[in-house]
Coordinates of C-alpha atoms and ligand atoms in Angstrom, one line a residue:
M1 CA 5.0 -17.8 6.2
K2 CA 4.0 -18.7 2.7
E3 CA 6.2 -17.8 -0.2
K4 CA 4.5 -15.6 -2.9
R5 CA 5.5 -16.1 -6.4
F6 CA 5.8 -13.0 -8.5
P7 CA 6.4 -12.6 -12.2
R8 CA 9.6 -10.6 -11.5
S9 CA 12.4 -11.0 -9.0
K10 CA 12.7 -8.1 -6.5
I11 CA 15.7 -6.6 -8.4
G12 CA 13.9 -7.2 -11.7
W13 CA 10.9 -5.4 -10.4
I14 CA 13.0 -2.4 -9.2
W15 CA 14.6 -2.4 -12.7
D16 CA 11.1 -2.2 -14.2
N17 CA 10.2 0.7 -12.1
I18 CA 13.2 2.9 -12.8
K19 CA 12.6 2.9 -16.5
G20 CA 14.0 6.3 -17.8
L21 CA 16.3 6.4 -14.8
R22 CA 18.3 3.3 -15.5
G23 CA 21.2 5.3 -17.2
M24 CA 21.4 7.5 -14.2
L25 CA 21.5 4.6 -11.8
I26 CA 24.1 2.8 -13.8
I27 CA 26.3 6.0 -13.8
A28 CA 25.7 6.3 -10.1
M29 CA 26.9 2.8 -9.6
I30 CA 30.0 3.4 -11.7
G31 CA 30.5 6.5 -9.7
T32 CA 30.5 4.5 -6.5
V33 CA 33.1 2.1 -7.9
L34 CA 35.2 5.0 -9.1
Y35 CA 35.2 6.9 -5.8
N36 CA 36.1 3.8 -4.0
F37 CA 39.0 3.1 -6.3
L38 CA 40.1 6.8 -5.8
Q39 CA 40.4 5.9 -2.1
L40 CA 43.5 4.0 -3.0
T41 CA 45.3 7.0 -4.5
V42 CA 46.0 8.6 -1.1
P43 CA 47.8 5.6 0.3
F44 CA 49.5 5.1 -3.2
F45 CA 50.9 8.6 -3.1
S46 CA 51.8 8.1 0.6
Q47 CA 53.7 5.1 -0.3
L48 CA 55.6 7.0 -3.0
I49 CA 56.5 10.0 -0.7
V50 CA 57.5 7.6 2.1
D51 CA 59.8 5.5 -0.1
R52 CA 61.3 8.4 -2.0
F53 CA 61.5 11.2 0.4
L54 CA 61.1 10.0 3.9
T55 CA 62.8 6.7 4.3
G56 CA 65.8 5.0 2.6
E57 CA 69.4 6.0 2.1
N58 CA 68.8 8.7 -0.5
A59 CA 65.7 10.2 1.1
G60 CA 67.4 13.5 2.0
A61 CA 69.1 13.9 -1.3
N62 CA 65.9 13.0 -3.2
F63 CA 64.0 15.6 -1.3
D64 CA 66.6 18.4 -2.1
A65 CA 66.8 17.3 -5.9
H66 CA 63.1 16.6 -6.5
R67 CA 61.5 19.2 -4.2
S68 CA 58.9 20.1 -6.9
E69 CA 58.0 16.4 -7.4
F70 CA 57.3 16.2 -3.7
Y71 CA 55.0 19.1 -3.8
T72 CA 53.3 17.8 -7.0
L73 CA 52.5 14.5 -5.2
I74 CA 51.0 16.5 -2.2
A75 CA 49.0 18.7 -4.5
A76 CA 47.8 15.6 -6.4
M77 CA 46.6 14.0 -3.2
I78 CA 44.6 17.1 -2.3
G79 CA 43.3 17.4 -5.8
I80 CA 42.1 13.8 -5.9
T81 CA 40.6 14.0 -2.4
L82 CA 38.4 17.1 -3.6
L83 CA 37.5 15.3 -6.7
R84 CA 36.4 12.3 -4.8
A85 CA 34.3 14.4 -2.5
L86 CA 32.6 15.9 -5.5
I87 CA 32.0 12.5 -7.0
V88 CA 30.5 11.3 -3.7
Y89 CA 28.3 14.3 -3.6
L90 CA 26.9 13.9 -7.1
D91 CA 26.6 10.2 -6.6
C92 CA 24.4 10.5 -3.4
M93 CA 22.2 13.0 -5.3
A94 CA 21.8 10.6 -8.2
Y95 CA 20.8 7.7 -6.0
E96 CA 18.5 9.9 -4.1
H97 CA 16.9 11.1 -7.2
V98 CA 16.4 7.7 -8.7
S99 CA 15.0 6.3 -5.5
Q100 CA 12.6 9.1 -4.9
R101 CA 11.3 9.0 -8.5
A102 CA 10.9 5.2 -8.2
L103 CA 9.1 5.7 -4.8
Y104 CA 6.7 8.3 -6.4
R105 CA 5.9 6.0 -9.4
I106 CA 5.4 2.8 -7.4
R107 CA 3.2 4.6 -4.9
N108 CA 1.0 6.1 -7.6
F109 CA 0.8 2.7 -9.3
L110 CA -0.1 1.0 -6.0
F111 CA -2.8 3.5 -5.2
E112 CA -4.3 3.0 -8.7
K113 CA -4.1 -0.7 -8.1
I114 CA -5.9 -0.4 -4.8
E115 CA -8.5 2.0 -6.2
R116 CA -9.4 -0.4 -9.0
Q117 CA -9.6 -3.5 -6.8
D118 CA -12.9 -5.5 -6.4
M119 CA -14.8 -6.1 -3.2
H120 CA -12.9 -9.4 -2.4
F121 CA -9.7 -7.4 -2.1
Y122 CA -11.3 -5.0 0.4
N123 CA -12.7 -7.9 2.4
E124 CA -9.2 -9.4 2.5
Y125 CA -7.0 -6.5 3.4
R126 CA -7.2 -4.3 6.4
T127 CA -6.9 -0.6 5.9
G128 CA -3.9 -0.3 8.3
D129 CA -2.1 -3.0 6.4
L130 CA -2.6 -1.3 3.2
M131 CA -1.4 1.9 4.7
T132 CA 1.7 0.2 5.9
R133 CA 2.4 -1.0 2.5
L134 CA 1.9 2.5 0.9
T135 CA 4.2 4.1 3.6
G136 CA 6.7 2.1 5.6
D137 CA 7.1 -0.8 3.2
L138 CA 7.6 1.5 0.2
D139 CA 10.1 3.5 2.2
A140 CA 12.1 0.4 2.8
V141 CA 12.1 -0.2 -0.9
R142 CA 13.4 3.4 -1.5
H143 CA 16.0 3.0 1.2
N144 CA 17.2 -0.1 -0.7
I145 CA 17.8 1.8 -3.9
A146 CA 19.3 4.8 -2.2
W147 CA 21.4 3.2 0.5
V148 CA 21.6 -0.6 0.4
I149 CA 22.5 -0.9 -3.3
R150 CA 25.1 1.8 -2.9
M151 CA 26.6 0.2 0.2
I152 CA 26.8 -3.3 -1.4
I153 CA 28.7 -1.7 -4.5
E154 CA 30.9 0.3 -2.1
C155 CA 31.8 -2.7 -0.1
F156 CA 32.7 -4.9 -3.0
A157 CA 34.4 -2.0 -4.9
L158 CA 36.5 -1.2 -2.0
F159 CA 37.3 -4.8 -1.2
T160 CA 38.2 -5.6 -4.7
A161 CA 40.2 -2.4 -5.2
V162 CA 42.2 -3.0 -2.1
S163 CA 42.8 -6.6 -2.8
I164 CA 44.1 -5.9 -6.2
Y165 CA 46.4 -3.2 -4.7
F166 CA 47.5 -5.5 -1.9
F167 CA 48.3 -8.3 -4.4
S168 CA 50.3 -5.8 -6.6
M169 CA 52.4 -4.8 -3.6
N170 CA 53.0 -8.1 -1.8
V171 CA 51.2 -11.4 -2.6
K172 CA 52.3 -13.1 0.6
L173 CA 50.9 -10.4 3.0
A174 CA 47.9 -9.9 0.8
L175 CA 47.0 -13.7 1.1
C176 CA 47.5 -13.7 4.8
I177 CA 45.2 -10.7 5.3
L178 CA 42.5 -11.8 2.8
A179 CA 42.4 -15.3 4.4
L180 CA 40.0 -13.9 6.9
A181 CA 37.5 -13.1 4.1
P182 CA 35.9 -16.6 3.8
V183 CA 35.3 -16.6 7.6
I184 CA 33.3 -13.5 7.3
F185 CA 31.2 -14.9 4.4
V186 CA 30.3 -17.9 6.5
I187 CA 29.3 -15.6 9.5
V188 CA 27.2 -13.5 7.2
F189 CA 25.6 -16.4 5.6
C190 CA 24.5 -17.8 9.0
F191 CA 23.3 -14.3 10.0
R192 CA 21.2 -13.9 6.9
K193 CA 19.4 -17.2 7.6
K194 CA 18.6 -16.1 11.1
V195 CA 17.6 -12.5 10.5
A196 CA 15.4 -13.0 7.4
P197 CA 12.3 -14.4 9.2
M198 CA 12.8 -11.9 12.0
H199 CA 12.2 -9.1 9.5
Q200 CA 9.2 -10.8 8.1
L201 CA 7.7 -10.9 11.6
L202 CA 8.8 -7.4 12.4
R203 CA 7.0 -6.2 9.3
E204 CA 3.8 -8.1 10.3
K205 CA 3.9 -6.5 13.8
H206 CA 4.4 -3.0 12.2
A207 CA 1.3 -3.6 10.1
Q208 CA -0.7 -4.8 13.2
M209 CA 0.2 -1.7 15.1
N210 CA -0.8 0.5 12.2
T211 CA -4.1 -1.4 11.9
A212 CA -4.8 -1.1 15.6
A213 CA -4.2 2.7 15.5
Q214 CA -6.2 3.2 12.4
E215 CA -9.2 1.2 13.6
N216 CA -9.1 3.0 17.0
I217 CA -8.9 6.4 15.4
S218 CA -11.7 5.9 12.9
G219 CA -13.8 3.9 15.4
N220 CA -13.2 6.2 18.3
R221 CA -16.9 7.0 18.8
V222 CA -17.5 3.3 19.6
V223 CA -14.6 3.3 22.0
K224 CA -15.9 6.4 23.8
A225 CA -19.6 5.0 23.9
F226 CA -18.4 2.0 25.7
S227 CA -15.8 3.9 27.8
R228 CA -13.2 1.4 26.5
E229 CA -10.4 3.9 26.3
D230 CA -8.4 2.2 29.0
H231 CA -8.9 -1.1 27.4
E232 CA -7.9 0.1 24.0
I233 CA -4.8 1.9 25.4
D234 CA -3.7 -1.4 27.1
K235 CA -4.4 -3.4 23.9
F236 CA -2.3 -0.9 21.9
D237 CA 0.4 -0.9 24.5
Q238 CA 0.5 -4.8 24.1
I239 CA 0.9 -4.5 20.3
N240 CA 3.4 -1.7 20.6
R241 CA 5.4 -3.7 23.1
E242 CA 5.4 -6.8 20.8
Y243 CA 6.6 -4.6 18.0
A244 CA 9.3 -3.1 20.2
E245 CA 10.4 -6.5 21.4
T246 CA 10.5 -7.9 17.9
N247 CA 12.4 -4.8 16.8
K248 CA 15.0 -5.3 19.6
K249 CA 15.3 -9.1 18.9
T250 CA 15.8 -8.3 15.3
R251 CA 18.6 -5.9 16.1
L252 CA 20.1 -8.2 18.6
V253 CA 20.6 -11.0 16.1
W254 CA 23.6 -9.0 14.7
V255 CA 24.9 -8.6 18.2
K256 CA 25.4 -12.3 18.4
F257 CA 27.4 -12.4 15.3
F258 CA 29.2 -9.2 15.7
P259 CA 31.8 -10.3 18.2
F260 CA 33.1 -12.8 15.6
V261 CA 33.2 -10.1 12.8
E262 CA 34.9 -7.7 15.2
T263 CA 37.5 -10.3 16.3
C264 CA 38.3 -10.9 12.6
A265 CA 38.5 -7.2 11.9
N266 CA 40.7 -6.7 15.0
L267 CA 43.0 -9.5 13.9
L268 CA 43.9 -7.7 10.7
P269 CA 46.4 -5.2 12.3
V270 CA 47.9 -8.1 14.2
V271 CA 48.4 -10.1 11.0
L272 CA 49.9 -6.9 9.4
L273 CA 52.4 -6.4 12.3
W274 CA 53.4 -10.0 12.4
V275 CA 53.6 -11.0 8.7
G276 CA 54.2 -7.4 7.5
G277 CA 56.9 -6.8 10.1
T278 CA 58.7 -10.1 9.2
L279 CA 58.6 -9.3 5.5
L280 CA 59.9 -5.8 6.2
M281 CA 62.8 -7.2 8.2
Q282 CA 63.6 -9.7 5.5
D283 CA 63.6 -6.7 3.0
E284 CA 60.8 -8.4 1.0
M285 CA 58.8 -5.2 1.2
T286 CA 59.5 -1.4 1.6
M287 CA 58.4 0.8 4.4
G288 CA 56.2 2.6 1.9
E289 CA 54.4 -0.5 1.1
Y290 CA 54.0 -1.2 4.8
V291 CA 52.5 2.3 5.3
A292 CA 50.1 1.6 2.3
F293 CA 49.0 -1.8 3.8
S294 CA 48.5 -0.2 7.1
G295 CA 46.7 2.9 5.7
L296 CA 44.2 0.7 3.9
M297 CA 43.5 -1.8 6.6
W298 CA 40.2 0.0 7.3
A299 CA 39.1 -0.6 3.8
I300 CA 39.0 -4.4 4.5
A301 CA 37.8 -4.0 8.1
N302 CA 35.0 -1.5 7.4
P303 CA 33.1 -3.6 4.8
M304 CA 33.2 -6.4 7.3
R305 CA 31.7 -4.4 10.1
L306 CA 29.1 -2.9 7.8
L307 CA 28.0 -6.2 6.3
G308 CA 25.6 -6.8 9.2
N309 CA 24.0 -3.5 8.8
I310 CA 23.7 -3.8 5.1
L311 CA 22.2 -7.3 5.4
N312 CA 19.8 -6.2 8.0
E313 CA 18.6 -3.4 5.7
F314 CA 18.5 -5.8 2.8
Q315 CA 16.3 -8.2 4.7
R316 CA 14.1 -5.3 5.8
F317 CA 13.7 -4.4 2.1
S318 CA 13.1 -8.1 1.1
A319 CA 10.2 -8.4 3.6
A320 CA 8.7 -5.0 2.6
A321 CA 9.1 -5.7 -1.1
D322 CA 7.1 -9.0 -0.7
K323 CA 4.2 -7.0 0.6
V324 CA 4.4 -4.2 -1.9
M325 CA 4.8 -6.6 -4.8
E326 CA 1.8 -8.6 -3.6
I327 CA -0.4 -5.6 -4.3
Y328 CA 1.6 -4.5 -7.3
Y329 CA 1.0 -7.7 -9.1
S330 CA -2.6 -8.3 -7.8
E331 CA -5.4 -8.4 -10.3
P332 CA -9.0 -7.8 -9.5
S333 CA -11.1 -10.7 -10.5
I334 CA -14.0 -8.6 -11.6
V335 CA -12.9 -6.8 -14.7
D336 CA -14.2 -5.9 -18.1
A337 CA -14.5 -9.1 -20.4
P338 CA -12.0 -8.9 -23.3
D339 CA -15.1 -8.6 -25.6
A340 CA -17.1 -6.4 -23.4
I341 CA -20.1 -4.9 -25.1
D342 CA -19.8 -1.1 -25.7
H343 CA -23.0 0.6 -24.6
P344 CA -22.5 4.3 -24.9
D345 CA -26.3 5.0 -24.8
R346 CA -28.4 5.3 -21.8
F347 CA -29.8 2.2 -20.4
I348 CA -33.5 1.9 -20.3
G349 CA -33.2 0.4 -16.9
K350 CA -34.6 -3.1 -17.1
V351 CA -33.1 -5.3 -14.4
E352 CA -33.6 -9.1 -14.3
F353 CA -32.4 -11.8 -12.1
K354 CA -32.5 -15.4 -13.5
D355 CA -32.2 -18.1 -10.9
V356 CA -29.3 -16.3 -9.1
S357 CA -27.5 -18.0 -6.4
F358 CA -24.6 -16.3 -4.4
S359 CA -22.1 -17.0 -1.6
Y360 CA -19.2 -15.0 -0.3
E361 CA -15.9 -16.4 -1.2
D362 CA -14.8 -16.8 2.4
S363 CA -17.8 -18.9 3.3
D364 CA -19.6 -21.9 1.8
L365 CA -23.0 -20.8 3.3
P366 CA -25.3 -19.8 0.4
V367 CA -26.5 -16.2 1.0
L368 CA -28.9 -16.2 -2.0
S369 CA -30.5 -19.1 -3.8
G370 CA -32.6 -19.3 -6.9
I371 CA -33.5 -15.6 -7.0
S372 CA -35.5 -14.7 -10.2
F373 CA -37.4 -11.5 -10.8
V374 CA -37.8 -8.6 -13.3
A375 CA -37.8 -4.9 -12.8
N376 CA -39.2 -3.3 -15.8
P377 CA -38.0 0.2 -16.9
G378 CA -39.4 2.9 -14.8
E379 CA -40.9 0.4 -12.1
T380 CA -40.2 0.6 -8.4
I381 CA -39.2 -2.8 -6.7
A382 CA -39.1 -3.0 -3.0
I383 CA -37.1 -5.6 -1.2
M384 CA -37.9 -6.5 2.4
G385 CA -36.8 -9.2 4.8
E386 CA -35.3 -9.7 8.1
T387 CA -31.8 -8.4 8.8
G388 CA -29.1 -10.7 7.4
C389 CA -31.5 -12.3 4.9
G390 CA -29.3 -11.2 1.9
K391 CA -30.9 -7.9 0.7
T392 CA -27.6 -5.9 0.4
S393 CA -25.9 -8.9 -1.1
L394 CA -28.6 -9.0 -3.8
I395 CA -28.4 -5.4 -4.9
Q396 CA -24.6 -5.6 -5.0
L397 CA -24.8 -8.0 -7.8
I398 CA -26.4 -5.4 -10.1
P399 CA -23.4 -3.1 -10.3
R400 CA -21.2 -6.3 -10.4
F401 CA -19.6 -5.6 -7.0
Y402 CA -19.7 -9.4 -6.7
E403 CA -20.6 -12.1 -9.1
P404 CA -23.3 -14.7 -8.7
T405 CA -22.2 -18.3 -8.1
S406 CA -24.8 -19.4 -10.6
G407 CA -27.5 -17.8 -12.6
E408 CA -27.5 -14.5 -14.5
V409 CA -28.0 -10.9 -13.6
L410 CA -29.1 -8.8 -16.6
V411 CA -29.5 -5.1 -17.3
D412 CA -31.5 -4.3 -20.4
D413 CA -31.4 -8.0 -21.3
L414 CA -27.6 -8.1 -21.3
N415 CA -25.7 -10.1 -18.7
V416 CA -23.8 -7.6 -16.5
N417 CA -20.6 -9.5 -17.0
T418 CA -20.7 -8.7 -20.7
L419 CA -20.9 -5.0 -20.1
K420 CA -18.1 -2.5 -19.5
L421 CA -17.9 -1.9 -15.7
R422 CA -17.6 1.8 -16.2
Q423 CA -20.7 2.1 -18.3
L424 CA -22.7 -0.2 -16.1
R425 CA -21.7 1.5 -12.9
T426 CA -22.2 5.1 -14.2
S427 CA -25.8 4.1 -15.0
I428 CA -26.5 3.0 -11.5
G429 CA -27.1 5.4 -8.7
M430 CA -26.5 3.8 -5.4
A431 CA -27.0 5.0 -1.9
T432 CA -25.5 2.4 0.3
Q433 CA -26.4 1.3 3.8
D434 CA -23.3 2.8 5.4
V435 CA -23.2 6.4 4.3
L436 CA -19.7 7.7 3.7
L437 CA -19.3 11.3 2.9
Y438 CA -16.0 12.7 1.8
S439 CA -14.2 15.5 3.6
D440 CA -15.5 18.0 1.1
T441 CA -18.2 20.6 0.8
I442 CA -21.9 19.4 0.7
D443 CA -21.9 20.8 -3.0
G444 CA -18.8 18.6 -3.7
N445 CA -20.3 15.5 -2.1
I446 CA -23.5 15.8 -4.1
A447 CA -21.6 16.4 -7.3
Y448 CA -19.2 13.5 -6.7
G449 CA -20.4 11.4 -9.5
D450 CA -20.6 14.3 -12.0
S451 CA -18.2 17.1 -11.3
N452 CA -19.8 19.4 -14.0
L453 CA -23.0 19.5 -12.2
T454 CA -24.3 23.2 -12.0
K455 CA -25.2 24.8 -8.7
E456 CA -28.8 24.8 -9.7
N457 CA -28.8 21.1 -10.3
V458 CA -27.1 20.5 -7.0
V459 CA -29.9 22.3 -5.3
K460 CA -32.5 20.5 -7.4
F461 CA -31.3 17.1 -6.4
A462 CA -31.0 18.3 -2.7
R463 CA -34.6 19.1 -3.0
Y464 CA -35.5 15.8 -4.4
S465 CA -33.9 14.2 -1.4
A466 CA -35.4 16.7 1.1
A467 CA -31.9 18.0 2.0
D468 CA -32.2 21.5 0.7
E469 CA -34.0 22.7 3.7
F470 CA -31.4 21.8 6.3
V471 CA -28.4 22.6 4.0
S472 CA -29.7 26.2 3.4
K473 CA -30.0 26.7 7.1
M474 CA -26.3 26.0 7.6
P475 CA -24.1 29.1 7.9
D476 CA -22.1 28.2 4.8
G477 CA -25.0 26.4 3.1
Y478 CA -23.8 24.1 0.2
N479 CA -20.2 25.2 1.0
T480 CA -20.2 23.6 4.5
I481 CA -17.5 21.1 4.8
V482 CA -18.7 17.7 6.0
G483 CA -17.1 14.3 6.3
E484 CA -14.4 13.2 8.8
R485 CA -13.0 16.7 9.4
G486 CA -16.2 18.7 8.7
V487 CA -19.3 19.5 10.6
G488 CA -21.3 16.6 12.1
L489 CA -24.5 15.7 10.4
S490 CA -27.2 13.5 11.8
G491 CA -27.7 10.0 10.4
G492 CA -30.9 11.1 8.4
Q493 CA -29.1 14.2 7.1
K494 CA -26.2 12.1 5.7
Q495 CA -28.7 9.7 4.2
R496 CA -30.4 12.5 2.4
I497 CA -27.1 13.8 1.0
S498 CA -26.1 10.4 0.0
L499 CA -29.6 10.1 -1.9
A500 CA -28.9 13.4 -3.6
R501 CA -25.5 12.1 -4.7
A502 CA -27.0 9.0 -6.1
L503 CA -29.7 11.0 -8.0
A504 CA -27.2 13.6 -9.2
I505 CA -25.9 11.2 -11.9
R506 CA -29.4 10.8 -13.3
P507 CA -29.1 7.0 -13.2
S508 CA -31.1 4.6 -15.3
I509 CA -31.2 2.4 -12.2
L510 CA -31.5 3.8 -8.7
I511 CA -30.7 1.5 -5.8
L512 CA -31.4 2.6 -2.3
D513 CA -30.3 0.4 0.6
D514 CA -32.2 1.4 3.7
T515 CA -31.6 5.1 2.7
T516 CA -34.5 6.6 4.5
S517 CA -34.4 4.4 7.7
A518 CA -33.2 7.3 9.8
V519 CA -35.5 9.9 8.1
D520 CA -38.7 10.8 9.9
M521 CA -42.0 9.8 8.4
E522 CA -43.0 13.2 7.1
T523 CA -39.6 13.8 5.3
E524 CA -39.7 10.3 3.9
K525 CA -43.2 10.9 2.4
Q526 CA -41.7 14.1 0.8
I527 CA -38.8 12.0 -0.6
Q528 CA -41.1 9.4 -2.0
K529 CA -43.2 12.0 -3.7
S530 CA -40.0 13.5 -5.3
L531 CA -38.8 10.1 -6.4
S532 CA -42.1 9.4 -8.3
E533 CA -41.7 12.8 -10.0
L534 CA -38.0 12.6 -11.2
D535 CA -37.4 14.4 -14.5
F536 CA -35.5 11.5 -15.9
P537 CA -36.6 7.8 -16.5
C538 CA -35.4 5.6 -13.7
T539 CA -36.0 2.1 -12.4
K540 CA -35.9 2.0 -8.6
I541 CA -34.9 -0.8 -6.4
I542 CA -35.5 0.1 -2.8
I543 CA -34.6 -1.9 0.3
A544 CA -36.6 -0.8 3.2
Q545 CA -38.1 -1.9 6.5
R546 CA -41.1 0.3 6.7
I547 CA -44.3 -0.5 4.9
S548 CA -44.9 3.1 4.3
T549 CA -41.8 3.2 2.0
T550 CA -42.7 0.1 0.1
K551 CA -46.5 0.3 -0.1
K552 CA -46.6 2.0 -3.4
A553 CA -44.1 -0.2 -5.2
D554 CA -44.9 -2.0 -8.4
K555 CA -43.6 -5.1 -6.8
I556 CA -42.6 -6.1 -3.4
L557 CA -40.1 -9.0 -2.9
I558 CA -39.8 -10.6 0.5
L559 CA -36.5 -12.3 1.1
Q560 CA -36.3 -15.0 3.6
D561 CA -33.1 -17.0 4.2
G562 CA -31.8 -15.9 0.8
K563 CA -34.9 -17.0 -1.2
I564 CA -37.9 -14.9 -2.4
S565 CA -40.7 -16.2 -0.3
E566 CA -43.4 -13.7 -1.4
E567 CA -43.7 -11.5 -4.4
G568 CA -46.4 -9.1 -5.6
T569 CA -48.0 -5.8 -4.9
H570 CA -49.1 -4.5 -1.4
D571 CA -52.7 -5.7 -1.9
E572 CA -51.7 -9.1 -3.3
L573 CA -49.3 -9.8 -0.4
I574 CA -51.9 -8.6 2.1
R575 CA -54.3 -11.2 0.6
K576 CA -51.6 -13.8 0.8
N577 CA -51.5 -13.3 4.5
G578 CA -47.9 -14.3 5.0
Y579 CA -44.8 -12.5 6.3
Y580 CA -45.6 -9.1 4.6
A581 CA -49.2 -9.2 6.0
E582 CA -47.7 -9.9 9.4
L583 CA -45.3 -7.1 9.0
V584 CA -48.2 -4.6 8.1
R585 CA -50.1 -5.7 11.1
L586 CA -47.1 -5.2 13.3
Q587 CA -46.2 -1.9 11.9
T588 CA -49.8 -0.4 11.6
G589 CA -50.5 -1.7 15.1
Q590 CA -47.5 0.2 16.3
E591 CA -48.8 3.3 14.6
V592 CA -52.1 2.9 16.4
I593 CA -50.4 2.6 19.7
Q594 CA -48.4 5.8 19.0
Ligands
DUT601 N1 -22.2 -11.7 4.7 C1 -20.9 -12.2 4.5 N2 -19.9 -11.4 4.0 C2 -20.1 -10.1 3.7 C3 -21.4 -9.6 3.9 C4 -22.4 -10.4 4.4 O1 -20.6 -13.4 4.7 O2 -19.2 -9.4 3.2 C5 -23.2 -12.5 5.1 C6 -23.9 -12.1 6.4 C7 -25.4 -12.4 6.3 C8 -25.5 -12.6 4.7 O3 -24.2 -12.7 4.1 O4 -25.6 -13.7 6.9 C9 -26.4 -11.5 4.1 O5 -25.9 -10.3 4.4 P1 -26.5 -8.9 3.9 O6 -25.7 -7.9 4.3 O7 -26.9 -9.1 2.4 O8 -27.9 -8.9 4.7 P2 -28.9 -7.8 4.7 O9 -30.3 -8.4 4.3 O10 -28.6 -6.6 3.9 O11 -29.1 -7.4 6.3 P3 -29.3 -5.9 6.9 O12 -30.8 -5.8 6.8 O13 -28.9 -6.1 8.2 O14 -28.7 -4.9 6.1
MG602 MG1 -28.1 -4.7 4.3

């Protein structure tokens, strides 16, 4: 798996994202150290009580003489225990608060990043994978702040505090007990090396599973149409099984190391009994000190036992953070030039291609080569050609969804890469080949590009696109919810709403990509009439297959294998007797047969 380089380390990145909360996190960390040091007070007081009042020659006399001191020590133990509980409570709240705020911040930032990405990004990343980054991966990051960091500090603080205390009581016994620590570090180091790649794999499997689920849910119609439910269920089962297996394997890595850690942890009481007992017999330590050692043995053993878990979680965070940071630091390649021209006025709508060639990043095959044409303001340009000849690719260069590999695309004689993307794109009304309507009302969908659009105007644009008639017949009219969760619309109905949405921004340039392909001839005629009578100036670039759509265009371009093979008006192209003339013959012939 390739290592990605980011401008910040993972911890540095978290630090950046808790701006304004850093003070709270530092206080929380100090709190963690504090409550772990407070752990020592109970054994410390126990040691005092044992030595003064319970063992030794004067124990009975001490107890009678200093009864109040005895009770004060007991009360102090209770008081400190309560105080410690309060600190733990506040501490957990602080970590939770910081982690949730960081999660919220990063998630919003990531969403914005994703929203502003260019087409290359969307070609590269699958939806399920992006969803995994926004949910599971980010939660691993949150968990790291809320739990892993706290646990690491807790283990170190406890270990350090206890070590200091042990050394202050008896150096020999402390050394014997802590001699086991290096062994633990070696074990943990080996474990980390083994488990880190497992977490990366696990994370990949998780993303694959989410992608499979997402694609199946959104593409369920295709699954149903081909009766492939069983096949898809089997496929999902396979991915799910792989995920479960990887998950199990990752968890089991620790199981291999655990016996060694457990043995070390279990050796601790043996060392205490053996060495401590000897020292006790030689009067080198008191019974109280022995009790204190014994009472704190868990504080050495627990961090040992916890280390595996902490490291597991840290590796999970590490794998997830790589994925999140990849998006966090990604930059779209198509952005405003630093000296982009400000063009606040309406474009007059001249579009020009000057010797444009284009190929997609992921393939070397040229999709377009040497394309040159001019669409003068107000003209209608039709683009025709066989499927896959590059029509959609061509029009996507106008709003700069992609950039030409050579040549220039100009709008109003300005190269599109010198314009501000926002100004350029808000001047272009586009109805794409795959219609996507949002889960919103029809009204909301039409007014998508201009939320201040009045009701009358929504209806006006719906009339232009011949949508008003069927929308008015719906029980809720323009308030009918459409899209994924709404009522179903036919392909032609969706196309008409998408056309109304493109028109509603009153664009200087209107681009229609096969927008009336699913509409009947009669309705299409109606739409064409409306398009020629728009109440705002607009250059139209229309991709279509039907002669009836393109016949009246000022210019028809025929694309063949990414090149313009024919160019001219309907009559000129008929005279040329080439591809277009053949198309006319084919289509009118069909009409005669019908
Ligand atoms: N292509 C890619 N990557 C993409 C999109 C398309 O490599 O993301 C290729 C496929 C095809 C060529 O580019 O060989 C042109 O595709 P385009 O979508 O421009 O073709 P079209 O003329 O719009 O075809 P259709 O009439 O089917 O919409
Ligand atoms: Mg296309």
